XYZ file of C-alpha atoms in Angstrom:
673
model
C 116.628 198.834 -25.986
C 113.769 197.233 -27.957
C 114.159 193.984 -26.029
C 113.567 195.739 -22.749
C 110.492 197.414 -24.128
C 109.110 194.138 -25.391
C 109.667 192.434 -22.104
C 107.879 195.243 -20.287
C 105.021 195.158 -22.725
C 104.680 191.414 -22.379
C 104.675 191.672 -18.628
C 101.960 194.315 -18.687
C 99.946 192.257 -21.119
C 100.320 189.198 -18.966
C 99.169 191.048 -15.869
C 96.149 192.264 -17.649
C 95.220 188.737 -18.690
C 95.647 187.396 -15.101
C 93.362 190.063 -13.678
C 90.634 188.903 -15.980
C 90.839 185.140 -14.731
C 88.076 183.997 -12.047
C 88.189 180.566 -10.107
C 84.615 179.229 -9.935
C 85.422 175.653 -8.899
C 83.894 174.847 -5.429
C 85.700 172.708 -2.869
C 84.908 169.056 -2.352
C 83.639 167.940 1.116
C 82.177 164.890 2.894
C 81.557 163.810 6.514
C 84.024 161.133 7.452
C 82.470 160.267 10.823
C 80.032 159.472 12.225
C 78.427 157.584 9.400
C 74.800 157.677 8.394
C 72.425 156.039 10.945
C 74.849 156.241 13.848
C 73.483 156.748 17.390
C 75.343 159.495 19.175
C 75.343 160.911 22.708
C 76.843 163.550 24.945
C 79.545 165.591 23.105
C 79.988 163.928 19.728
C 83.050 164.507 17.498
C 82.204 165.265 13.827
C 85.107 164.832 11.358
C 84.993 166.218 7.790
C 87.309 165.928 4.766
C 87.449 169.006 2.444
C 89.721 169.733 -0.597
C 89.994 172.478 -3.211
C 92.032 173.231 -6.369
C 93.310 176.237 -4.568
C 92.660 176.062 -0.853
C 89.742 175.647 1.580
C 88.904 178.712 3.540
C 86.696 177.030 6.220
C 84.090 174.382 6.921
C 80.854 174.969 8.854
C 78.608 172.349 10.496
C 74.892 172.450 9.762
C 72.189 170.594 11.753
C 68.644 170.195 10.497
C 69.191 172.767 7.722
C 70.471 175.365 10.149
C 73.963 176.627 10.598
C 75.348 175.754 14.003
C 77.994 178.471 13.990
C 80.613 175.760 14.455
C 83.368 176.677 11.932
C 86.780 175.129 11.484
C 89.421 176.568 9.087
C 92.211 174.100 9.713
C 92.369 170.628 8.279
C 91.407 168.127 9.517
C 88.066 169.761 10.080
C 86.518 168.587 13.355
C 83.567 169.726 15.431
C 82.252 168.859 18.916
C 78.473 168.657 18.755
C 76.675 168.904 22.134
C 73.694 166.584 21.893
C 72.489 167.054 25.479
C 69.786 169.557 24.555
C 68.145 167.163 22.108
C 65.481 164.639 22.941
C 66.445 161.019 23.245
C 65.678 158.903 20.147
C 65.357 162.029 17.997
C 66.775 161.933 14.409
C 68.782 164.858 13.072
C 70.120 165.729 9.578
C 73.764 166.764 9.540
C 75.823 168.242 6.695
C 79.019 170.260 6.333
C 79.429 173.357 4.120
C 82.915 174.183 2.748
C 84.087 177.565 1.382
C 87.253 178.145 -0.627
C 89.358 181.271 -1.018
C 87.319 182.412 -4.001
C 84.085 182.261 -2.017
C 83.000 179.099 -3.703
C 80.736 176.907 -1.537
C 79.819 173.264 -1.541
C 77.950 171.003 0.897
C 78.444 167.402 1.874
C 75.944 164.628 1.572
C 73.450 164.516 4.428
C 74.103 162.175 7.348
C 71.223 161.085 9.589
C 72.178 160.728 13.274
C 70.114 159.431 16.225
C 70.557 161.151 19.587
C 70.300 158.954 22.732
C 71.629 160.235 26.055
C 69.769 157.841 28.314
C 73.024 156.302 29.553
C 75.087 159.403 29.481
C 74.722 160.557 33.092
C 77.364 159.338 35.505
C 76.578 156.207 37.523
C 74.684 156.875 40.727
C 76.966 156.780 43.743
C 75.568 155.338 46.982
C 76.679 156.368 50.441
C 77.628 153.133 52.157
C 77.886 154.316 55.735
C 78.051 157.350 57.955
C 79.544 157.113 61.408
C 80.435 159.778 63.855
C 81.999 160.568 67.177
C 81.738 163.685 69.241
C 84.126 165.581 66.919
C 84.223 163.794 63.587
C 81.844 162.370 61.002
C 83.088 159.806 58.473
C 81.160 159.369 55.231
C 82.054 156.362 53.091
C 80.671 155.940 49.570
C 81.109 153.848 46.441
C 83.847 154.484 43.896
C 82.763 155.683 40.458
C 83.233 153.197 37.620
C 82.815 155.764 34.826
C 85.651 156.403 32.373
C 84.640 160.041 31.988
C 84.629 160.804 35.734
C 85.307 164.397 36.683
C 84.432 164.932 40.370
C 82.439 164.000 43.489
C 80.430 166.581 45.386
C 78.989 166.127 48.908
C 75.537 167.638 49.299
C 73.524 168.179 52.477
C 69.997 169.274 53.354
C 67.626 169.254 56.322
C 64.914 167.393 54.416
C 64.777 164.984 51.527
C 63.051 167.506 49.264
C 64.526 170.865 50.208
C 67.442 172.595 48.481
C 70.709 170.688 48.653
C 73.767 172.576 49.817
C 77.273 171.795 48.604
C 79.775 170.888 51.331
C 82.919 170.038 49.357
C 84.236 168.740 46.005
C 86.642 165.875 45.370
C 88.406 165.383 42.029
C 90.240 162.142 42.888
C 88.147 159.171 41.813
C 89.752 156.990 44.496
C 89.000 159.357 47.355
C 85.760 157.813 48.677
C 86.007 158.644 52.373
C 85.069 162.104 53.602
C 85.760 163.484 57.070
C 83.809 166.492 58.274
C 83.538 168.186 61.645
C 80.630 170.497 60.911
C 77.635 168.323 61.840
C 74.942 167.828 64.469
C 73.439 164.329 64.551
C 70.582 165.490 66.743
C 69.192 167.424 63.760
C 67.690 165.375 60.971
C 70.112 165.746 58.038
C 70.233 164.173 54.577
C 73.479 163.575 52.679
C 74.030 162.828 48.976
C 76.969 162.274 46.625
C 76.722 164.105 43.284
C 78.979 162.849 40.474
C 80.057 164.870 37.437
C 81.699 163.676 34.206
C 84.014 165.492 31.859
C 81.108 166.459 29.620
C 79.311 168.203 32.416
C 76.783 165.485 32.955
C 75.919 164.914 36.621
C 73.884 162.568 38.764
C 72.887 162.436 42.441
C 72.750 159.153 44.306
C 70.284 158.079 46.972
C 70.003 160.177 50.090
C 71.350 158.985 53.436
C 69.520 160.207 56.520
C 71.477 160.891 59.682
C 69.549 161.418 62.868
C 71.002 160.161 66.102
C 68.688 157.459 67.411
C 68.340 156.764 71.115
C 70.824 154.281 72.575
C 70.220 150.572 72.269
C 67.840 149.497 75.007
C 69.257 147.526 77.907
C 66.961 144.792 79.189
C 66.361 144.571 82.910
C 66.302 140.966 84.054
C 64.076 139.401 86.687
C 64.908 140.687 90.136
C 65.999 138.225 92.791
C 65.360 138.878 96.454
C 67.905 137.551 98.929
C 67.338 138.401 102.572
C 67.466 142.213 102.549
C 68.760 142.741 98.994
C 67.309 143.052 95.526
C 69.829 141.669 93.014
C 69.410 143.670 89.806
C 71.065 142.767 86.494
C 70.670 144.176 82.997
C 72.092 143.580 79.531
C 75.208 145.493 78.512
C 74.931 148.415 76.101
C 77.398 148.007 73.212
C 76.976 151.429 71.558
C 80.162 153.369 70.820
C 78.571 156.601 72.038
C 77.496 155.132 75.381
C 77.685 157.621 78.224
C 75.933 156.222 81.296
C 73.420 153.923 82.978
C 70.864 155.306 85.401
C 68.840 152.925 87.574
C 65.557 154.324 88.867
C 63.241 152.998 91.565
C 59.574 153.758 92.140
C 56.704 152.547 94.272
C 54.463 152.891 91.212
C 54.268 150.381 88.379
C 54.426 153.192 85.773
C 57.630 154.587 87.356
C 55.918 157.742 88.553
C 58.132 159.910 90.799
C 61.247 157.770 90.319
C 64.196 157.795 92.683
C 67.670 157.503 91.150
C 69.562 154.817 93.064
C 72.519 154.201 90.745
C 74.440 155.899 87.934
C 77.516 154.519 86.214
C 79.678 155.429 83.222
C 81.225 151.985 82.740
C 79.156 150.025 80.248
C 80.515 146.740 81.601
C 79.047 147.234 85.078
C 75.546 145.835 84.639
C 74.462 144.922 88.157
C 73.431 146.603 91.368
C 72.432 145.314 94.794
C 69.700 147.352 96.429
C 69.093 147.184 100.171
C 65.356 146.959 100.847
C 62.995 146.315 103.694
C 60.774 143.268 103.576
C 57.169 143.013 102.448
C 56.984 145.561 99.661
C 56.908 145.844 95.895
C 59.272 148.238 94.161
C 59.609 148.925 90.444
C 62.855 149.441 88.545
C 63.950 150.740 85.143
C 67.338 151.243 83.458
C 67.930 154.418 81.447
C 70.811 154.429 78.941
C 72.189 157.828 77.899
C 74.533 158.470 74.955
C 77.076 161.202 74.339
C 74.495 163.302 72.521
C 72.090 163.322 75.442
C 69.617 160.885 73.930
C 68.131 158.289 76.272
C 66.466 154.891 76.025
C 64.295 153.275 78.660
C 64.325 149.606 79.546
C 61.441 147.383 80.470
C 60.064 147.829 83.969
C 60.667 145.024 86.448
C 59.087 144.594 89.825
C 61.077 143.577 92.849
C 59.163 141.710 95.521
C 60.581 141.594 99.028
C 57.796 139.361 100.249
C 58.707 135.744 100.796
C 56.291 133.979 98.461
C 56.121 130.346 97.465
C 53.813 127.666 96.140
C 55.313 124.304 96.999
C 54.520 120.619 97.094
C 56.264 118.421 99.650
C 56.217 114.691 99.271
C 57.988 111.516 98.468
C 56.424 108.343 97.150
C 52.795 107.712 97.960
C 50.252 110.119 99.371
C 50.947 113.157 101.561
C 48.082 115.065 103.188
C 48.379 118.376 104.994
C 45.664 118.963 107.604
C 46.657 121.748 109.981
C 49.296 124.479 109.982
C 50.758 127.052 112.355
C 53.474 129.639 112.027
C 56.019 129.294 114.784
C 57.336 132.130 116.874
C 60.471 132.341 114.695
C 58.509 132.578 111.435
C 58.784 128.971 110.267
C 55.759 126.871 109.340
C 54.752 123.535 110.846
C 52.212 121.303 109.160
C 50.557 118.145 110.435
C 48.792 115.459 108.469
C 49.359 111.938 107.313
C 51.186 110.026 104.624
C 50.430 106.712 103.018
C 51.532 104.475 100.226
C 47.945 103.373 99.637
C 45.858 106.444 100.485
C 43.885 107.073 103.678
C 44.389 103.518 104.923
C 47.652 102.308 106.412
C 48.994 105.792 106.985
C 51.584 107.422 109.212
C 51.100 110.635 111.111
C 53.473 113.297 109.786
C 54.901 116.528 111.125
C 56.764 118.779 108.686
C 58.642 122.014 109.216
C 59.539 124.486 106.455
C 61.277 127.827 106.803
C 60.033 131.262 105.805
C 61.285 130.676 102.251
C 59.339 127.446 101.850
C 62.394 125.222 102.181
C 61.712 122.015 104.068
C 63.790 121.816 107.255
C 62.706 118.423 108.507
C 59.908 115.887 108.394
C 58.801 113.429 111.087
C 56.853 110.236 110.472
C 55.033 108.760 113.455
C 53.767 105.217 113.221
C 51.907 103.738 116.190
C 49.442 101.542 114.307
C 48.271 100.652 110.840
C 46.524 104.004 110.526
C 47.734 107.170 112.245
C 46.760 110.717 111.407
C 47.187 114.215 112.810
C 44.554 116.915 112.272
C 45.449 119.860 114.505
C 48.047 121.152 116.938
C 49.118 124.062 119.141
C 52.504 125.566 119.900
C 53.472 126.248 123.508
C 55.488 129.209 124.703
C 58.619 127.069 125.010
C 58.269 125.854 121.424
C 56.846 122.433 122.284
C 54.026 121.145 120.106
C 50.876 119.321 121.200
C 49.303 117.411 118.315
C 45.933 115.702 118.035
C 44.478 113.177 115.615
C 43.744 109.507 115.827
C 45.416 106.124 115.854
C 44.115 102.631 115.258
C 43.570 100.696 118.485
C 45.753 97.649 118.892
C 43.012 95.787 120.770
C 39.832 96.213 118.747
C 40.883 97.925 115.483
C 38.792 100.988 116.305
C 40.050 104.547 116.068
C 41.301 106.214 119.234
C 42.139 109.841 119.848
C 45.897 110.358 119.569
C 47.688 113.190 121.392
C 51.434 113.713 121.005
C 53.643 116.206 122.754
C 56.942 116.890 121.004
C 59.731 119.381 121.308
C 60.267 122.095 118.715
C 62.140 119.637 116.493
C 59.356 117.075 116.457
C 60.971 114.669 118.911
C 58.275 112.944 120.947
C 58.125 113.819 124.651
C 55.028 111.725 125.281
C 52.115 110.285 123.325
C 48.783 108.856 124.482
C 45.691 107.354 122.927
C 42.196 107.722 124.337
C 39.117 105.701 123.546
C 36.989 102.651 124.022
C 35.475 100.070 121.776
C 34.024 102.566 119.303
C 35.755 105.039 117.044
C 37.030 108.257 118.612
C 38.704 110.902 116.474
C 40.432 114.113 117.572
C 39.758 116.968 115.148
C 40.897 120.077 117.036
C 42.888 121.116 120.100
C 43.506 124.325 122.043
C 45.275 125.474 125.178
C 42.896 126.131 128.064
C 42.993 129.143 130.328
C 44.645 126.992 133.014
C 47.396 125.819 130.597
C 45.933 122.402 129.981
C 44.525 121.127 126.699
C 41.004 120.683 125.427
C 40.125 118.505 122.456
C 37.017 118.077 120.352
C 36.231 115.473 117.774
C 33.826 112.662 116.986
C 32.797 109.486 118.733
C 30.567 106.724 117.474
C 27.581 106.097 119.750
C 27.655 102.454 120.732
C 23.856 102.427 121.030
C 22.848 103.530 117.541
C 26.064 103.791 115.552
C 25.607 107.532 115.087
C 28.342 110.093 115.536
C 28.522 112.266 118.632
C 30.570 115.373 119.351
C 33.287 114.266 121.746
C 35.233 116.579 124.053
C 38.000 115.884 126.524
C 40.454 117.776 128.689
C 43.976 116.585 129.491
C 46.798 118.076 131.505
C 50.281 119.007 130.351
C 51.364 115.371 130.597
C 48.419 114.055 128.639
C 46.524 112.735 131.646
C 42.793 112.939 131.137
C 40.782 115.223 133.424
C 37.397 114.526 131.955
C 35.583 113.724 128.708
C 32.033 114.060 127.465
C 29.786 113.143 124.566
C 27.345 115.675 123.142
C 24.664 114.948 120.581
C 21.309 113.446 119.789
C 19.850 110.595 117.846
C 21.380 111.623 114.501
C 24.948 112.317 113.413
C 26.600 115.225 115.207
C 30.201 116.341 114.720
C 32.670 118.561 116.515
C 35.145 120.062 114.041
C 36.797 122.993 115.824
C 37.328 124.072 119.421
C 38.746 127.272 120.924
C 39.347 128.583 124.408
C 37.216 131.680 124.907
C 38.051 134.905 126.686
C 35.789 134.001 129.623
C 37.846 130.876 130.355
C 35.405 128.481 128.754
C 35.417 127.064 125.259
C 33.382 127.106 122.057
C 32.906 124.359 119.491
C 31.763 124.518 115.889
C 30.550 121.522 113.959
C 27.471 120.083 112.325
C 24.313 118.622 113.788
C 21.524 116.560 112.333
C 19.906 116.017 115.696
C 18.751 119.599 116.153
C 17.595 121.844 113.374
C 17.328 120.463 109.847
C 17.832 116.727 109.369
C 20.105 117.482 106.401
C 22.511 119.161 108.787
C 22.998 122.600 110.281
C 26.038 124.487 111.419
C 26.273 123.852 115.139
C 27.836 125.999 117.876
C 28.331 124.888 121.475
C 29.437 127.177 124.303
C 30.987 125.403 127.306
C 32.326 126.586 130.618
C 35.753 125.676 131.958
C 34.445 122.332 133.213
C 32.915 121.360 129.892
C 29.349 122.105 130.939
C 27.174 123.346 128.078
C 26.123 126.961 128.504
C 24.192 127.107 125.257
C 23.838 125.252 121.952
C 22.593 126.770 118.696
C 22.205 125.593 115.116
C 22.214 127.721 111.953
C 21.122 126.968 108.431
C 18.313 126.517 105.983
C 16.522 123.690 104.248
C 19.740 122.179 102.945
C 22.951 121.147 104.620
C 25.283 123.478 106.526
C 28.418 122.887 108.569
C 30.701 124.932 110.803
C 34.288 123.919 110.131
C 36.197 126.572 112.057
C 35.278 128.941 114.869
C 37.161 131.983 116.195
C 36.428 134.573 118.829
C 36.504 138.065 117.371
C 37.994 141.163 118.943
C 34.517 142.404 119.902
C 33.864 139.208 121.943
C 31.627 137.681 119.301
C 32.161 134.488 117.343
C 32.749 133.914 113.650
C 32.225 130.538 112.033
C 33.153 129.392 108.551
C 31.854 126.302 106.834
C 29.682 125.432 103.888
C 26.052 125.673 102.852
C 23.855 124.378 100.083
C 20.761 126.173 101.409
C 22.008 129.619 100.518
C 24.163 131.045 97.765
C 24.371 130.344 94.066
C 26.091 127.008 93.668
C 25.891 123.388 94.700
C 27.787 124.305 97.832
C 29.071 127.693 98.952
C 31.409 128.882 101.653
C 29.307 129.981 104.618
C 30.294 132.697 107.089
C 28.250 133.406 110.224
C 28.810 135.998 112.918
C 27.059 135.524 116.249
C 27.209 137.379 119.534
C 28.460 135.919 122.808
C 25.069 134.285 123.393
C 24.843 132.692 119.971
C 22.450 135.191 118.427
C 23.141 135.535 114.705
C 24.317 138.993 113.696
C 24.796 138.310 109.992
C 25.704 135.585 107.544
C 27.127 135.514 104.037
C 27.834 132.924 101.383
C 30.678 133.001 98.866
C 31.378 131.057 95.718
C 30.299 130.408 92.178
C 28.164 127.914 90.357
C 30.093 124.869 91.506
C 31.239 123.507 94.837
C 32.996 125.867 97.224
C 34.117 125.048 100.763
C 35.323 127.342 103.528
C 37.612 125.487 105.936
C 39.512 128.101 107.904
C 38.969 131.664 109.122
C 41.139 134.139 111.022
C 40.647 137.751 112.015
C 43.191 140.025 110.359
C 44.989 143.021 111.802
C 42.611 145.395 109.988
C 39.659 143.727 111.779
C 38.543 141.968 108.623
C 38.740 138.222 108.053
C 40.749 135.890 105.860
C 39.087 132.652 104.747
C 40.714 129.692 103.053
C 39.251 126.583 101.506
C 38.862 125.046 98.094
C 36.675 125.615 95.068
C 35.972 124.264 91.612
C 34.022 127.329 90.475
C 36.480 130.152 91.200
C 39.331 130.427 88.723
C 40.037 128.709 85.432
C 40.461 125.105 86.523
C 37.639 122.562 86.461
C 39.228 120.797 89.420
C 39.315 121.802 93.061
C 41.851 124.549 93.698
C 43.154 126.291 96.774
C 40.914 129.276 97.468
C 41.664 132.352 99.568
C 39.471 135.397 100.058
C 39.421 138.480 102.246
C 36.297 140.130 103.681
C 35.772 143.295 105.680
C 34.350 143.318 109.254
C 30.815 142.992 107.860
C 31.647 140.083 105.591
C 31.782 142.078 102.351
C 34.318 140.461 100.074
C 37.354 142.600 99.261
C 39.258 140.182 97.038
C 39.561 136.499 96.307
C 42.243 134.331 94.748
C 42.158 130.878 93.240
C 45.463 129.079 92.797
C 44.963 126.962 89.725
C 46.743 123.704 89.088
C 46.225 120.679 86.878
C 45.394 118.432 89.822
C 42.823 118.426 92.613
C 43.915 120.606 95.531
C 42.224 121.108 98.893
C 43.189 123.658 101.535
C 42.233 122.892 105.149
C 44.181 125.479 107.096
C 45.419 129.038 106.751
C 46.539 132.131 108.575
C 47.690 135.697 108.384
C 51.445 135.426 108.690
C 53.782 137.497 110.821
C 54.791 139.600 107.801
C 51.188 140.559 107.020
C 50.792 138.084 104.178
C 48.905 134.808 104.200
C 49.682 131.105 104.159
C 47.376 128.217 103.333
C 48.045 124.516 103.609
C 46.459 121.281 102.515
C 47.290 118.873 99.786
C 47.539 118.978 96.021
C 48.919 117.186 92.997
C 50.698 118.107 89.812
C 47.925 116.612 87.682
C 44.901 114.384 87.926
C 46.937 111.166 87.696
C 49.596 111.790 90.345
C 49.022 111.160 94.063
C 48.633 114.196 96.326
C 51.458 115.850 98.206
C 51.429 118.184 101.146
C 51.027 121.689 99.736
C 51.716 125.158 101.137
C 51.119 128.492 99.440
C 52.578 131.677 100.900
C 51.169 134.965 99.556
C 51.555 138.682 100.067
C 48.945 140.861 101.786
C 46.763 140.747 98.662
C 46.893 136.991 98.252
C 49.348 137.176 95.349
C 52.113 134.644 94.871
C 54.118 136.315 92.082
């Protein structure tokens, strides 16, 4: 019984002693990682080691002497510190505070950490391409290379600076192609890829603008004219959203009031043949349209249905064009001479070219050492009667040469006319009785001076009569026409009447060659009348040259006189150099076209073909100079059947090459291209 009491007493005593015992020993703690001086970023793991003689209740993380509220009660003690709110390169003091079960506390040694999040954001992702069709848009972008990748997000906005709207999210790092159907490429839209990492960091790559641009431009090529067709070609459009070509035509160079002449949906069909009438300019443009309704406009090309050319015709040696006519079928025939050595030892030539400027045939006529043709007429049956000169076989003087050929240049007959002195035929016309009258020059055997020489022959070349007209000085007959009263008129130059330097000279003859009147025109210098025509109002117009009037050394000279030779008006044309008028013709609008050559009109310092148009009073409407590197001289011209103009003479490629026969065919404004 006592033993039980003792045991109970001892137990009570022992309990009393235990209640009086208090544990005041704090736990032990240190930061295991990161170590002092470490640079940390993003979400950093902090590991602590804490021990106690009893047990550790918890561990709390302190930053910069402030409790973070991060508490861990289970060993190992670990914290995730979010550094993203701290400035880069900032230094922070970290320590851990441990508490045991008896409310004893202890703190670790301080650890200094450096925060640097400059490289913490995900890598910027670039959109590589965006393509689209009518129903689908494909967006391709780079793959993220970050180990802490979380997701891609497609953003979209109407401008580069406005709020970005989220379209969709992708969590698969390998999924770098996005297909969307909600888009309109006609509206300017920006796209971005935003990347997020597992720590919540995010970055947005460069924007990619999508705005449907107009289709690639198709280029319209030069337009070829073949007979009644314009041949149009253009470059193929290679765009995937191609819808159609539209070919427009306009009479205006700026495509005002266009007419649609073709539309096609096959991108491979890039040609069209347009039926056109001759002698006009039309303008063309290709419009390319895409599936979105956007359009692009090509260059504008002009189609010319005039037959235009600027051609030289020749072989070896020298080729001179003197006179030209357009035949009844629209071809051109030119007379002149050719030579290996120049003006001496030459052949008379007759050349025919078609309306395109292509040479059809050429005839060489050789009757003596020196033969030359200056003028000709075409008969109703197509025969040609040609005049010039040939060297006499008896006395080596020049004789007038007249040839009649068929329409192909085959000689029907040929005759020479003359005596012991030189006789030259410069011009020929058909008389009112269907014979031929010729004017030219003849050397006076008494004084060696030149006289105007006229003669009339029948259809077989038999001479009816001839006459010499002139005075004691040099007088020349350059051009003769049959007049409406059945007589004839001659233009030339005289030094025997008027000024000794030379005046333009006009002779009016009756049908028998009797002079009705003779007049000279000019000033104190030298004038000549190279070509005469009868105008529609029964007056006469003469073109030549003058150095008495005008602004240059020599100017083209135009005189209008009435039927009695009274001067109505005169005009000069040219620049500061030498300008010659050699041919004139009344045009269908009652104005006049004049051709010749000039070294003061245009850009060349050499003589160039010259063509100008004047109104009925001689006021110039336009003029053209056809520049070349050689010396060119035009002696003949005309208004052609199509309303354009043609001029002929001779020219060369440059100053060192011999001349060739030259023809220029223009439109109604004197243009050749």
